[in-house]
Amino acid sequence: MYNVSHQLYIEVADKLWGAIGCKEYFSGSVQHTSGDTDCRLVCTLLIERERDTNVEGRLAPIKRIVPIWWEFHTTIGSEEILNDFSFKELIEVAL
C-alpha cells in the first residue's frame, strides 16, 4: 500500500487548482511524478465560489468543491499499486 503524504496532498492540490482555474466545473486529471512513482488524480468536480461583487474581473475564491467522481492511481515503475488517498483530506489541505 502506498502512503499518500501530506506533502503529496499539497502538490496534487496545487496542480488541481491550476487546472481548475476560473471554472465552475472540472472534468480531467492532474499528475505528479517523483522518481519512478507516478500519481494521477482523475476527477469530475463542481466548483462553488464565493459571491464577490466588490471587484469586477477578480476571480471569486473557491468556497466548496463537490466531487461527482474521482480516482487516484499510483504507479511505481510499470506496476499500479493500492494507495490510501482521501479526497476529503485533499480538500482540507486545499481549502
Coordinates of C-alpha atoms in Angstrom, one line a residue:
M1 CA 0.0 0.0 0.0
Y2 CA 1.3 3.4 -1.0
N3 CA 1.1 6.0 1.8
V4 CA 0.0 9.4 0.4
S5 CA 2.0 12.0 2.4
H6 CA 0.8 15.5 3.4
Q7 CA 3.3 17.0 1.0
L8 CA 1.9 14.9 -1.9
Y9 CA -1.6 16.2 -1.0
I10 CA -0.2 19.8 -1.2
E11 CA 1.4 19.2 -4.6
V12 CA -1.7 17.5 -6.1
A13 CA -4.0 20.3 -4.7
D14 CA -1.7 22.9 -6.2
K15 CA -1.9 21.2 -9.6
L16 CA -5.6 20.7 -9.3
W17 CA -6.1 24.4 -8.5
G18 CA -4.1 25.4 -11.6
A19 CA -6.2 23.0 -13.7
I20 CA -9.5 24.4 -12.3
G21 CA -8.6 28.0 -13.0
C22 CA -11.7 30.1 -13.1
K23 CA -14.0 27.2 -14.0
E24 CA -17.2 26.2 -12.1
Y25 CA -16.9 22.7 -13.4
F26 CA -13.9 20.5 -13.9
S27 CA -13.5 17.1 -15.6
G28 CA -10.0 16.0 -16.2
S29 CA -6.8 14.8 -14.5
V30 CA -3.7 16.1 -12.8
Q31 CA -0.4 14.1 -12.4
H32 CA 2.5 14.2 -10.1
T33 CA 5.7 12.3 -10.7
S34 CA 8.5 11.8 -8.2
G35 CA 11.3 9.4 -9.3
D36 CA 9.7 6.2 -10.5
T37 CA 6.4 6.9 -8.7
D38 CA 3.6 8.4 -10.8
C39 CA 0.4 9.6 -9.1
R40 CA -2.7 10.7 -11.1
L41 CA -6.0 12.2 -9.9
V42 CA -8.8 11.8 -12.4
C43 CA -12.0 13.6 -11.3
T44 CA -15.2 15.4 -12.2
L45 CA -16.0 18.2 -9.8
L46 CA -18.5 21.0 -9.3
I47 CA -16.8 24.2 -8.0
E48 CA -18.8 26.5 -5.8
R49 CA -17.3 30.0 -5.5
E50 CA -17.9 32.9 -3.0
R51 CA -20.0 35.7 -4.3
D52 CA -17.6 38.6 -4.9
T53 CA -19.4 41.7 -6.3
N54 CA -16.9 44.3 -5.0
V55 CA -14.1 43.9 -7.6
E56 CA -15.1 43.4 -11.2
G57 CA -12.9 41.0 -13.0
R58 CA -11.4 39.4 -9.9
L59 CA -11.7 35.7 -9.6
A60 CA -14.0 34.8 -6.7
P61 CA -12.4 32.4 -4.2
I62 CA -13.5 28.7 -4.1
K63 CA -16.0 28.1 -1.3
R64 CA -16.6 24.4 -1.8
I65 CA -15.7 21.5 -4.2
V66 CA -18.3 18.8 -4.7
P67 CA -16.8 15.6 -6.1
I68 CA -19.0 13.9 -8.6
W69 CA -16.5 11.2 -9.3
W70 CA -12.8 10.6 -8.7
E71 CA -10.0 8.0 -8.9
F72 CA -6.4 8.3 -7.6
H73 CA -3.9 6.0 -9.3
T74 CA -0.4 5.3 -8.1
T75 CA 2.1 3.5 -10.3
I76 CA 5.6 2.6 -9.4
G77 CA 7.7 1.5 -12.4
S78 CA 5.0 -0.2 -14.5
E79 CA 3.0 -1.6 -11.6
E80 CA -0.1 0.0 -10.3
I81 CA -0.4 -0.3 -6.5
L82 CA -3.1 0.5 -3.9
N83 CA -2.9 3.7 -2.0
D84 CA -4.6 5.4 0.9
F85 CA -5.6 8.6 -0.9
S86 CA -8.5 10.5 0.7
F87 CA -10.4 13.1 -1.3
K88 CA -11.6 14.6 1.9
E89 CA -8.1 15.2 3.1
L90 CA -7.1 16.7 -0.3
I91 CA -10.0 19.2 0.1
E92 CA -9.0 20.0 3.7
V93 CA -5.4 20.7 2.5
A94 CA -6.6 22.7 -0.5
L95 CA -9.2 24.9 1.1

